Short mmCIF file of C-alpha atoms in Angstrom, two decimals:
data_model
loop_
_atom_site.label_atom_id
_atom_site.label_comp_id
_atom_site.label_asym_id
_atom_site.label_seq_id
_atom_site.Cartn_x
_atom_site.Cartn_y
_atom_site.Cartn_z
CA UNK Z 128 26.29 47.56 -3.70
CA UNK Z 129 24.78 45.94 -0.27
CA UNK Z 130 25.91 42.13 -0.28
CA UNK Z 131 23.55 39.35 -1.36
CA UNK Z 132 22.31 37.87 2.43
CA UNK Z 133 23.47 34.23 2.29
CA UNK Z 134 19.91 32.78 2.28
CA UNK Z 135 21.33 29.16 2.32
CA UNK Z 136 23.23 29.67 5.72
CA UNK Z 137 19.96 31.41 7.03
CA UNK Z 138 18.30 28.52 6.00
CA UNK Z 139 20.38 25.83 7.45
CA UNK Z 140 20.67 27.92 10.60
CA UNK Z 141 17.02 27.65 11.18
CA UNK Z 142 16.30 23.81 10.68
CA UNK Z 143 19.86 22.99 12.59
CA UNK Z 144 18.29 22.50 15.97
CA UNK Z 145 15.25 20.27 14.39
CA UNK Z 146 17.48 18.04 12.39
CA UNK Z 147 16.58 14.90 14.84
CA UNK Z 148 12.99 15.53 13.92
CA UNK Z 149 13.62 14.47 10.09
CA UNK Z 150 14.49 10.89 8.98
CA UNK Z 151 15.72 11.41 5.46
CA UNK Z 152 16.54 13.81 2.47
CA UNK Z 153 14.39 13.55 -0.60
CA UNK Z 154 16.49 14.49 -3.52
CA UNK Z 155 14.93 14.87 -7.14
CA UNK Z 156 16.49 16.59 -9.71
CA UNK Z 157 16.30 17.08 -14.45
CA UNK Z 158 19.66 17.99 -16.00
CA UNK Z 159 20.48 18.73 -19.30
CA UNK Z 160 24.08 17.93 -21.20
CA UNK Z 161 25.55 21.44 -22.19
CA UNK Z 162 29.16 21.13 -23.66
CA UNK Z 163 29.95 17.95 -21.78
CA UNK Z 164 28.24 19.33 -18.43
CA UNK Z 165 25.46 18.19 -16.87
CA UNK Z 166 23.35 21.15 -15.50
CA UNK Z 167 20.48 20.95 -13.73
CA UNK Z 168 17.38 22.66 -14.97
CA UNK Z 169 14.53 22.17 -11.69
CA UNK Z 170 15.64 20.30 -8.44
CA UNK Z 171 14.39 19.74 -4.67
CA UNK Z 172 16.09 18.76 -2.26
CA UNK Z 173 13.47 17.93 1.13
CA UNK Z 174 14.14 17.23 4.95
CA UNK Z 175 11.05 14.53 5.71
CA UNK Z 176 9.81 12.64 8.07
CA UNK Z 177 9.77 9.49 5.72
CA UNK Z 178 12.30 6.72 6.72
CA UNK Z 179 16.00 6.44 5.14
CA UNK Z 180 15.96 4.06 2.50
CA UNK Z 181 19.11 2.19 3.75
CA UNK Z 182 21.98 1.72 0.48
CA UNK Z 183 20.24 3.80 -1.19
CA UNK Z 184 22.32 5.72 -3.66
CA UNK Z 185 21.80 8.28 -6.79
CA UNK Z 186 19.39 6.76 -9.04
CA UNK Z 187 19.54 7.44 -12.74
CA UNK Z 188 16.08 6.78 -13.91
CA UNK Z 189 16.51 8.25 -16.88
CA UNK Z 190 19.48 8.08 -19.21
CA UNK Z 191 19.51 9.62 -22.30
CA UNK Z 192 22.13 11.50 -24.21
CA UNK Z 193 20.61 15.31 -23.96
CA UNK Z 194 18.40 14.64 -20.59
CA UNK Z 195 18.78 12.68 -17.41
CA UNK Z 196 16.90 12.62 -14.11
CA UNK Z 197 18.02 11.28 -10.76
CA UNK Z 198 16.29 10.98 -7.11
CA UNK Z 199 17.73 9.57 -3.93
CA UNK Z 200 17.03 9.27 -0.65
CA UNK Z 201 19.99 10.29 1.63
CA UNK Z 202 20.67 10.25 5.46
CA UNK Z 203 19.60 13.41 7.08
CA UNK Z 204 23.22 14.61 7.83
CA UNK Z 205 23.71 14.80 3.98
CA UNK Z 206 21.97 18.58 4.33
CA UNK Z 207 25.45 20.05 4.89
CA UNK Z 208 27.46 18.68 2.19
CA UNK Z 209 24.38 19.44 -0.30
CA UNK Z 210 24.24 23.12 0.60
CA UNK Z 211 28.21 23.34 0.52
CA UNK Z 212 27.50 22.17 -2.85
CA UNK Z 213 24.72 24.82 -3.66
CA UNK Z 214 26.69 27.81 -2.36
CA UNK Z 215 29.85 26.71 -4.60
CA UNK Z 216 27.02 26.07 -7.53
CA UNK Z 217 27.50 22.35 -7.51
CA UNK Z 218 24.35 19.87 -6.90
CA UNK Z 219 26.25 16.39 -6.48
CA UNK Z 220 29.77 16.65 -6.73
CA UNK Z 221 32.79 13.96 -6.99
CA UNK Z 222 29.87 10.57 -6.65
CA UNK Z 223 30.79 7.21 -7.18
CA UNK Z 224 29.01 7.00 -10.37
CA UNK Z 225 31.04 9.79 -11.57
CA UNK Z 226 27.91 12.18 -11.90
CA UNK Z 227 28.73 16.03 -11.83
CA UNK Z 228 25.64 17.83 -11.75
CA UNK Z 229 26.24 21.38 -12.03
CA UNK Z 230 23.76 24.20 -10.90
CA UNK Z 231 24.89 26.20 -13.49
CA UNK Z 232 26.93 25.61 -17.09
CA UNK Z 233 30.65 26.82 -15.72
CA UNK Z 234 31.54 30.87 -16.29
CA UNK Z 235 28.12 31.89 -15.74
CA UNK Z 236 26.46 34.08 -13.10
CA UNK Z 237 25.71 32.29 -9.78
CA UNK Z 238 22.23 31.22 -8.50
CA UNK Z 239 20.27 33.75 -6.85
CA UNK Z 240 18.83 32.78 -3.69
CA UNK Z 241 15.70 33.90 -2.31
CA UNK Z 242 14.67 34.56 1.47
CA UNK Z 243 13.38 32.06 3.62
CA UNK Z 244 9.42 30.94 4.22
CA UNK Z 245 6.89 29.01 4.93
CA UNK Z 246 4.73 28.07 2.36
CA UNK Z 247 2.10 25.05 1.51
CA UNK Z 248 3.66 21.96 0.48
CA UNK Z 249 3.49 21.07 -3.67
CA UNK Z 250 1.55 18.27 -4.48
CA UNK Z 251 4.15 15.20 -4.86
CA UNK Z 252 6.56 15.98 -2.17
CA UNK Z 253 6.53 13.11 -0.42
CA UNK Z 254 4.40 9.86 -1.48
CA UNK Z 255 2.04 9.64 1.45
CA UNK Z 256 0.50 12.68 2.50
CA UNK Z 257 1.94 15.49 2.99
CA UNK Z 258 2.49 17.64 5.48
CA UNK Z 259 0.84 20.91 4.58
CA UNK Z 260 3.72 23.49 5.03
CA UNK Z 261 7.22 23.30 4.88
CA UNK Z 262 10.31 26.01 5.34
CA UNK Z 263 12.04 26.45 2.28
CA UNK Z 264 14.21 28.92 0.46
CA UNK Z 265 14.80 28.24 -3.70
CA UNK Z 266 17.32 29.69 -5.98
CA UNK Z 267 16.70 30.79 -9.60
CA UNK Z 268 19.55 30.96 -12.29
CA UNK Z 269 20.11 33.38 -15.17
CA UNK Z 270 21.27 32.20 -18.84
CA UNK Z 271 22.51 34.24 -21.17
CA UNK Z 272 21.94 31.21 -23.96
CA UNK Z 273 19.40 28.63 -23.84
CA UNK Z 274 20.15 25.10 -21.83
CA UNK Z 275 18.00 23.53 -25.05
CA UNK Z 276 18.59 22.67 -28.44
CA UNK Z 277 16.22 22.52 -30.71
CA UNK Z 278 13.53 20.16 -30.97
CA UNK Z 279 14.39 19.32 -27.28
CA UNK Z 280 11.44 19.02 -25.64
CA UNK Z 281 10.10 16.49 -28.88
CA UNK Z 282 12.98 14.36 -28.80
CA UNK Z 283 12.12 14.10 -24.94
CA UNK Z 284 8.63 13.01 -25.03
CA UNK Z 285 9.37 10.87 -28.06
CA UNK Z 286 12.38 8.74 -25.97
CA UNK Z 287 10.53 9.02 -22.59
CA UNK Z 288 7.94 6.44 -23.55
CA UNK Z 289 10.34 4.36 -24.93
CA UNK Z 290 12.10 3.96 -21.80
CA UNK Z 291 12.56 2.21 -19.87
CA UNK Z 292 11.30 2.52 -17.73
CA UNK Z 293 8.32 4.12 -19.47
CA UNK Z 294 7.40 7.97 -18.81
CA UNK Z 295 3.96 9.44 -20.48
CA UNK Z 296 6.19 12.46 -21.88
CA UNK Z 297 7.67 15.09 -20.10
CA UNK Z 298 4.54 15.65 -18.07
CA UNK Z 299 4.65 12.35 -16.02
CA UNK Z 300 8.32 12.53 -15.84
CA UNK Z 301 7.72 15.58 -14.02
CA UNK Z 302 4.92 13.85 -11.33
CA UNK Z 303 7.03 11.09 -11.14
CA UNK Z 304 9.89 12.97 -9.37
CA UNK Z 305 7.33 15.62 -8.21
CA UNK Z 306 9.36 18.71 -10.06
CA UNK Z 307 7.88 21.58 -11.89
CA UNK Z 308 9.51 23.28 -15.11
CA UNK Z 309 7.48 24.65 -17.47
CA UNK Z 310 8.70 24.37 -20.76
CA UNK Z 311 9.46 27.79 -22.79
CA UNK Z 312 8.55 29.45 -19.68
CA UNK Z 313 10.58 28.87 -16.25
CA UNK Z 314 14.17 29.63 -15.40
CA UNK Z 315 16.56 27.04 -14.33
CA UNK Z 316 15.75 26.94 -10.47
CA UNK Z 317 16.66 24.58 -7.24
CA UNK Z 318 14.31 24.10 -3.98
CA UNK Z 319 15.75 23.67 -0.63
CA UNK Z 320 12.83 22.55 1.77
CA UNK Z 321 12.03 21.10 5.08
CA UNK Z 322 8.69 20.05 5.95
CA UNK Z 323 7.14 21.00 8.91
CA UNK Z 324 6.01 17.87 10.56
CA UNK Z 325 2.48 18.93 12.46
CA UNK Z 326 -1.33 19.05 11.10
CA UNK Z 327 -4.56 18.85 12.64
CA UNK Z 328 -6.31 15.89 11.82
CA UNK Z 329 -9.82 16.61 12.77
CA UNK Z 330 -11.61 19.46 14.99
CA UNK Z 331 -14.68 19.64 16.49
CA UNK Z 332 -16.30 21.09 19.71
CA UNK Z 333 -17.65 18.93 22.01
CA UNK Z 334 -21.28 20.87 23.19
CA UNK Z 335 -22.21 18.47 26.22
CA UNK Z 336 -18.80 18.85 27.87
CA UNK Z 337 -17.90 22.67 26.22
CA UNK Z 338 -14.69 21.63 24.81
CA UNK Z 339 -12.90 21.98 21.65
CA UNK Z 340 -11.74 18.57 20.92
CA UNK Z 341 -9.01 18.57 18.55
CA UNK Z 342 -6.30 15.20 17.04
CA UNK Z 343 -3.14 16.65 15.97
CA UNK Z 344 -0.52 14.52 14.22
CA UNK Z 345 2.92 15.45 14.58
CA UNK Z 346 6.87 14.33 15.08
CA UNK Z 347 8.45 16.31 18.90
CA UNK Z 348 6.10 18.50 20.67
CA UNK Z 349 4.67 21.33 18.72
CA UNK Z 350 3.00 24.44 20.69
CA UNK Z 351 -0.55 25.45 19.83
CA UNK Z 352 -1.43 28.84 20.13
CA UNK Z 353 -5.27 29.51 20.35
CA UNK Z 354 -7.58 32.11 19.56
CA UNK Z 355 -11.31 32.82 21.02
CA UNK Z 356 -13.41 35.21 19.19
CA UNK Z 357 -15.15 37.12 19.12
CA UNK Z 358 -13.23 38.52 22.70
CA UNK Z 359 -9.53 37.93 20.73
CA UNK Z 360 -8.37 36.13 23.76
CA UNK Z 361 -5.01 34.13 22.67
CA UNK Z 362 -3.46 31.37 24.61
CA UNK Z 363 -0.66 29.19 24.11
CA UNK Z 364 -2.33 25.21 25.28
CA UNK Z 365 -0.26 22.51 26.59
CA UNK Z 366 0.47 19.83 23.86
CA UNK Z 367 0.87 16.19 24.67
CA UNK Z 368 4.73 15.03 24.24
CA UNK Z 369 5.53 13.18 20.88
CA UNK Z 370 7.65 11.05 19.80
CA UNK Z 371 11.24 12.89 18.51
CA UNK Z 372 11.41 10.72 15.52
CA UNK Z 373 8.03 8.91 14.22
CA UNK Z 374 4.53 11.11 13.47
CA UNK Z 375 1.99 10.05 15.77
CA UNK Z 376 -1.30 11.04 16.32
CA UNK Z 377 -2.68 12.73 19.70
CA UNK Z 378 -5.95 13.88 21.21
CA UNK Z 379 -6.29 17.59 23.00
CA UNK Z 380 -8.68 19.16 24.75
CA UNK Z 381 -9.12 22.44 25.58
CA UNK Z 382 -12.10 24.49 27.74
CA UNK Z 383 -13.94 26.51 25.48
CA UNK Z 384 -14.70 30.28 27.01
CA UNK Z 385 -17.50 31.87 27.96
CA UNK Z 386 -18.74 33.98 25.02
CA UNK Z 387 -16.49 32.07 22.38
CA UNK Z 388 -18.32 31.99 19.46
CA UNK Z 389 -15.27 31.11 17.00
CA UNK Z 390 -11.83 29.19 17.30
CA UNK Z 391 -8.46 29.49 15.40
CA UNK Z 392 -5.86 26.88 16.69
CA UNK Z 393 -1.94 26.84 14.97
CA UNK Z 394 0.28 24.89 15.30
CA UNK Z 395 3.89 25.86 15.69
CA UNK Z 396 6.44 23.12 14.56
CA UNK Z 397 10.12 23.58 13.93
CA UNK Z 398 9.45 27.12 15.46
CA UNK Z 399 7.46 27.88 12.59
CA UNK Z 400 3.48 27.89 11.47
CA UNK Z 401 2.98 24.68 10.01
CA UNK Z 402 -1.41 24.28 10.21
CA UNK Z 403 -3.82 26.25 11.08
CA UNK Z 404 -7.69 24.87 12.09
CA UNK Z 405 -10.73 27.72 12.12
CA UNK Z 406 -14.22 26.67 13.65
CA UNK Z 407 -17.47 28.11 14.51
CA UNK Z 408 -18.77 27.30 18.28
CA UNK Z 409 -22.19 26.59 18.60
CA UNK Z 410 -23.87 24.83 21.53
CA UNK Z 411 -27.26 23.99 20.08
CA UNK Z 412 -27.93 21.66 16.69
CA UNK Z 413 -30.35 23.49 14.80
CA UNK Z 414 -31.13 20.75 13.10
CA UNK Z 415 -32.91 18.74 15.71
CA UNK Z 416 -34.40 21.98 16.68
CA UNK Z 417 -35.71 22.39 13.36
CA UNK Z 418 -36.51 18.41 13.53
CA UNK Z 419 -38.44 19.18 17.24
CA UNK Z 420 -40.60 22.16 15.75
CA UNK Z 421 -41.94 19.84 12.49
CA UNK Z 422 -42.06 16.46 14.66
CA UNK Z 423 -41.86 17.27 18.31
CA UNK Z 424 -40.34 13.97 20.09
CA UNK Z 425 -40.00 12.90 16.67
CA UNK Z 426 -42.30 10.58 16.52
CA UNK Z 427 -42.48 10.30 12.98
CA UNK Z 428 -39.60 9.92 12.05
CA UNK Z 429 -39.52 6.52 14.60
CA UNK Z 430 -42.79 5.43 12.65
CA UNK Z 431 -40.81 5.34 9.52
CA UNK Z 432 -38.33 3.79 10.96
CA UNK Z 433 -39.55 0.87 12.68
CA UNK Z 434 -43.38 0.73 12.44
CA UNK Z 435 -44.46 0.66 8.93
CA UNK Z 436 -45.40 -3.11 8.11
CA UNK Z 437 -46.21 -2.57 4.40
CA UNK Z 438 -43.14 -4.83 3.36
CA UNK Z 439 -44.50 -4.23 -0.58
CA UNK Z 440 -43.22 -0.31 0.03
CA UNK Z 441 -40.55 -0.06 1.51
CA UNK Z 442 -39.77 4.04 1.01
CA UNK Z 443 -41.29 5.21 4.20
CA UNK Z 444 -37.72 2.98 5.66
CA UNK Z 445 -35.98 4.98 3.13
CA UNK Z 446 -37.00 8.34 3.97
CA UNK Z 447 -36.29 8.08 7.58
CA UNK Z 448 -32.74 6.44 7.28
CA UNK Z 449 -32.69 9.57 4.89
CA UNK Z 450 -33.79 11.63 7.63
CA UNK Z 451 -31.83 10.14 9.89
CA UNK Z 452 -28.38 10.83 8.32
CA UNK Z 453 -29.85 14.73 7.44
CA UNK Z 454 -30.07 15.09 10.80
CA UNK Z 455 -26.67 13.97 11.48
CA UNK Z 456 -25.45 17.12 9.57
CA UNK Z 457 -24.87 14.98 5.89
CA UNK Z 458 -26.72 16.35 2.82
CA UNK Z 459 -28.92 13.66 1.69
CA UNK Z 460 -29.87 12.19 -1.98
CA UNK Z 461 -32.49 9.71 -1.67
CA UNK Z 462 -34.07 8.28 -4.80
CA UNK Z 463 -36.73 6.03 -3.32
CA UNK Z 464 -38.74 4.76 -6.16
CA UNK Z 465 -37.51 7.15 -8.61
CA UNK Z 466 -33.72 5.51 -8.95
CA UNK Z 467 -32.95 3.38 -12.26
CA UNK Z 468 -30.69 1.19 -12.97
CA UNK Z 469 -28.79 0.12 -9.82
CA UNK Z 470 -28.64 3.68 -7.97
CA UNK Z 471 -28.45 3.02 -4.12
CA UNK Z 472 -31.72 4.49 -2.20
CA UNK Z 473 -29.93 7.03 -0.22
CA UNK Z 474 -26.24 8.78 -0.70
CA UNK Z 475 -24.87 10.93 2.20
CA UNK Z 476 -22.17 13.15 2.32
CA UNK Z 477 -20.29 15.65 4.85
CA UNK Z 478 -17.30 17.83 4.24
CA UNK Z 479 -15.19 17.77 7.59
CA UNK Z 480 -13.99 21.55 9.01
CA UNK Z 481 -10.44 20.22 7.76
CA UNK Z 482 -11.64 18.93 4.26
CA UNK Z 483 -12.13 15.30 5.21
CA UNK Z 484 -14.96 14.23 3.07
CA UNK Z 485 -17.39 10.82 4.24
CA UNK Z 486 -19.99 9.27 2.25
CA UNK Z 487 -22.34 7.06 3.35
CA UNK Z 488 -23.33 4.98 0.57
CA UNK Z 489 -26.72 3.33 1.87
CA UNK Z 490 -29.39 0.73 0.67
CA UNK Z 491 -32.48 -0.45 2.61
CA UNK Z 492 -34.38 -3.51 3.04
CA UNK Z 493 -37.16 -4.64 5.52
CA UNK Z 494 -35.74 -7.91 5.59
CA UNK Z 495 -33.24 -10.48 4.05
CA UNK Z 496 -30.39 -8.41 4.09
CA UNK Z 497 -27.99 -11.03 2.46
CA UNK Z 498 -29.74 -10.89 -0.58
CA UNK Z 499 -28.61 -7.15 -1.27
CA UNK Z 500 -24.89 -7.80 -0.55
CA UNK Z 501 -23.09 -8.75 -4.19
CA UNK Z 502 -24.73 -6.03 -5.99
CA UNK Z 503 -24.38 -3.79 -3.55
CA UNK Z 504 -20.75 -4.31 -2.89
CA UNK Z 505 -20.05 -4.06 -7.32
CA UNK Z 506 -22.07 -0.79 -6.91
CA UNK Z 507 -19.84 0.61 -4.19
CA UNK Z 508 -16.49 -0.62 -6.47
CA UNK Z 509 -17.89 1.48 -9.21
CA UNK Z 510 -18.55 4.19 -7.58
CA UNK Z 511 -15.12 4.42 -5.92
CA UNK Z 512 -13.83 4.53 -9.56
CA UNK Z 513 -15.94 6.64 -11.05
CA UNK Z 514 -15.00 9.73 -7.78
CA UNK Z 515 -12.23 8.72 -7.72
CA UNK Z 516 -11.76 9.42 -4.14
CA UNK Z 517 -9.81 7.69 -1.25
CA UNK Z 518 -11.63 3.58 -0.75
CA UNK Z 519 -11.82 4.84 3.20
CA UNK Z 520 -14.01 7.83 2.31
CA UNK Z 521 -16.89 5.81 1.43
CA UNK Z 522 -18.58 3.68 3.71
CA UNK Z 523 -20.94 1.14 2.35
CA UNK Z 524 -23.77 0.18 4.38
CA UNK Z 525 -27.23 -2.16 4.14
CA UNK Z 526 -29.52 -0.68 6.62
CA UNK Z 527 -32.16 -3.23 7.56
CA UNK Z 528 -35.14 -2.88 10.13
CA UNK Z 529 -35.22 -6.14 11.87
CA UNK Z 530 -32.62 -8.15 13.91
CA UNK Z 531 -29.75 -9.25 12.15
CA UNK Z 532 -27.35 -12.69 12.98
CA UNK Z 533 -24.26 -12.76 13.60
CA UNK Z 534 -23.70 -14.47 10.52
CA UNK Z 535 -25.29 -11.97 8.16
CA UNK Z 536 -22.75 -9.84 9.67
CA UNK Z 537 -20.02 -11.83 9.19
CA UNK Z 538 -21.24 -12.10 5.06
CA UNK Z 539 -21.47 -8.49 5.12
CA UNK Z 540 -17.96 -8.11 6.29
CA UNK Z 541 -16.81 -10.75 4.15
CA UNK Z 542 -18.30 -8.05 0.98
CA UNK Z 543 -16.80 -5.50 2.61
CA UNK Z 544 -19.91 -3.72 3.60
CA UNK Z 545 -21.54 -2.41 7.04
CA UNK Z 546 -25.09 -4.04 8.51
CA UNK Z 547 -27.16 -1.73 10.39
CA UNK Z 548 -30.07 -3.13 12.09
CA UNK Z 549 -33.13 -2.15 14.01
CA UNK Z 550 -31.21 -2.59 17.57
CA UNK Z 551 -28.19 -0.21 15.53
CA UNK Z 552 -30.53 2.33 14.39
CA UNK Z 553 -32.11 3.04 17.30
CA UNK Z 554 -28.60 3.65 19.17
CA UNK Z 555 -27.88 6.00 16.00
CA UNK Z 556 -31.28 7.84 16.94
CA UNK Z 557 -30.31 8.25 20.76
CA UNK Z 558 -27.14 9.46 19.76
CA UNK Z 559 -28.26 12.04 17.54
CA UNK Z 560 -30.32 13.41 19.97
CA UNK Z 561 -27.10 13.47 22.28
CA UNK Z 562 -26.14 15.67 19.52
CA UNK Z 563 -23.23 13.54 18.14
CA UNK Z 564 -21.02 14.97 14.50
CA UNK Z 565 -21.37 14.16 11.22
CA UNK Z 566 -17.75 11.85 11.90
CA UNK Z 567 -19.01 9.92 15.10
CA UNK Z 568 -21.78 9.36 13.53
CA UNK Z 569 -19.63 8.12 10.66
CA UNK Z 570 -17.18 6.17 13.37
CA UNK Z 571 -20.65 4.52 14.62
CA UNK Z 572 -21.69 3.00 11.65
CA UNK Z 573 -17.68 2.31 10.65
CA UNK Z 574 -17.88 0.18 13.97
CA UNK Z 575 -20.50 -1.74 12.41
CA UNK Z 576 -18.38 -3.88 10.25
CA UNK Z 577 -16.74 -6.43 12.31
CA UNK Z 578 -18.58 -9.73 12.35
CA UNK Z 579 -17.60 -9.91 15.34
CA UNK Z 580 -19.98 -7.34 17.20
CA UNK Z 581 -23.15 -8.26 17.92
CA UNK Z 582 -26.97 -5.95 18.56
CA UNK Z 583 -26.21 -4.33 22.08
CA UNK Z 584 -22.59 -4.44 22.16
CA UNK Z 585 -21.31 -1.84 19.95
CA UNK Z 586 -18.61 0.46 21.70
CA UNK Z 587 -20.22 3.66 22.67
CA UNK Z 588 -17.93 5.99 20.45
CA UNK Z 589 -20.08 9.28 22.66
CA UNK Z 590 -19.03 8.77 25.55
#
């Protein structure tokens, strides 16, 4: 019989020369008391870009006669000792606390470990966000008895919210340390993982200037290996340097091709594909074609915008801040009269080529802004709760036609809410005609919300 490849020394081979580009070890394990041993049942052990905790040591946080669970974050160096550990099926051996943890009960077979690969990072692995791939290679045990007694997993959820601290059950013990293990159905098992610290953070192609404009985030200097369609033309790009040790974020640009009608960018980080960013190239906005063919010049859409003086009907505003945003690439729900209750007039949203989502949360006045701020900012509160999506995704904003003061502004702010004016809307128009994105457009209005800008001298983000 062949012999069993040492995955673990493959894997430690391959992050060896990136170990500088990691800050800490993210340990998380569950372990079980069999005949006086504690074995662990699911474990990960993760190389991240989060900083060392300094003094930090193995935490028990939870303590119970059948079950415990531990996490720690260790210095970086600690890799080597841990995988010693793993290849002599040991997890922490000879700690202060006196805490054995065994990968398997002693006499039985040894872990099986399984090749190398890059894969998409489990939700939980880190608690900001994650990087989307990392390198990892996991080991899986084999029992010939169960690790449980009987009524194991009822005596666990029945002590885990009496903890303390508290755990809703088994289930939120599991998110908590960000571990999987199916009860009744997985195998004892152990993840050994490194993430791979670069992602695209948006993408989008710049028409005026024909470039693919793209803001990477990442720790060293990845390489980024592009791909034009439909011609198949691939070209490694030159990547600004990074910093060895902290993510940062970073702006490239790159010529599109004659003929390109598609993108794929990847990034390569710890010599391995760690993102990958597809978009279509198109030169012309069919929208404001479309807008050009039903309202050449668009000159109604300006007349709902800035002429109508019917201050007891205020919709034909509506519709062409409604119009406005649709033509900035959002899809557009605007309720006008028909809204009850305390529905905004218009709702905008745009899902970003990398998943970002915005929403532009708008209401519309012809004139005394302020008076639309308290109720406006509840609405925008309970709406956050009720998507429960990232506070940053939504951006709240009073659109009114006339001049604003600097001090409506500032009460606006104070709300936490955007004021867009007459003088504002009309720079929105001319940009949108410049052809600006769904996110600039987004960044425009975002802009908005310091006090401390005034009508005329907002920072062109188009330039």
């Amino acid at each position: 019989m062949a012999e069993e490849q040492d995955y673990l020394g493959e894997f430690l081979a391959r992050i060896e020369p990136y170990l500088s580009q990691w800050r800490s070890l993210k340990f998380a394990c569950m372990a079980v008391n069999l005949r006086n041993e504690w074995v662990q049942f699911a474990g990960r052990a993760t190389l991240s870009t989060e900083p060392y905790e300094p003094h930090s040591a193995l935490k028990r946080i939870v303590d119970l006669d059948y079950l415990r669970a531990y996490e720690a974050s260790f210095q970086v160096q600690t890799i080597h000792s841990l995988i010693r550990n793993l290849a002599e099926s040991m997890v922490i051996s000879e700690s202060a606390s006196g805490d054995d943890i065994r990968l398997m009960p002693t006499g039985s077979s040894p872990y099986r470990w399984y090749p190398v690969s890059v894969r998409s990072s489990p939700l939980g692995l880190n608690s900001g966000r994650p990087w989307p791939s990392i390198l990892c290679t996991y080991g899986m045990g084999s029992l010939s008895e169960s690790l449980f007694p009987s009524n194991f997993w009822n005596e666990v959820d029945r002590n885990l919210l009496r903890h303390d601290p508290p755990f809703n059950r088994y289930v939120g013990l599991c998110a908590n340390l960000g571990l999987d293990y199916k009860q009744l159905q997985s195998t004892p098992h152990f993840e050994l993982c490194a993430e791979l610290p670069a992602r695209f953070v948006s993408g989008d192609v710049n028409r005026k200037s024909k470039c693919l404009e793209l803001r990477a985030e990442y720790v060293g200097t990845p390489e980024l290996v592009i791909e034009w369609f439909p011609t198949h033309q691939t070209k490694k790009e030159s990547v600004p340097r990074g910093d060895p040790e902290v993510p940062k974020s970073y702006q490239i640009n790159v010529t599109v091709p004659p003929g390109a009608t598609e993108v794929e960018a990847k990034l390569i980080a710890v010599g391995e594909e760690s993102h990958t960013f597809s978009l279509r190239v198109k030169w012309e906005n069919i929208l404001l074609r479309l807008c050009e063919f039903f309202d050449p010049g668009q000159t109604d859409l300006s007349h709902f915008l800035f002429d109508e003086i019917n201050l007891k009907n205020v919709n034909p505003f509506e519709l062409g801040v409604a119009k406005l945003l649709g033509l900035a690439g959002y899809a557009v729900l605007w309720f006008g009269r028909g809204k009850k209750g305390s529905l905004p007039d218009i709702v905008a949203y745009v899902q970003e080529p990398l998943g970002e989502e915005r929403i532009i949360f708008g209401e519309c006045t012809l004139k005394n802004p302020a008076e639309k701020f308290s109720d406006f900012a509840k609405r925008k509160v309970d709406l956050g709760s009720y998507l429960g999506v990232p506070a940053e995704t939504i951006l709240p904003v009073v659109f009114v036609r006339n001049s604003t003061t600097v001090q409506n502004r500032r009460e606006a702010s104070e709300f936490g809410l955007v004021l867009c004016d007459g003088n504002d809307i009309r720079q929105l128009q001319d940009k949108l005609q410049s052809d600006a994105s769904p996110d600039q457009v987004f960044q425009f209005l975002q802009s908005l919300g310091s006090f401390t800008l005034i009508p005329g001298e907002v920072t062109d983000l188009f330039t």
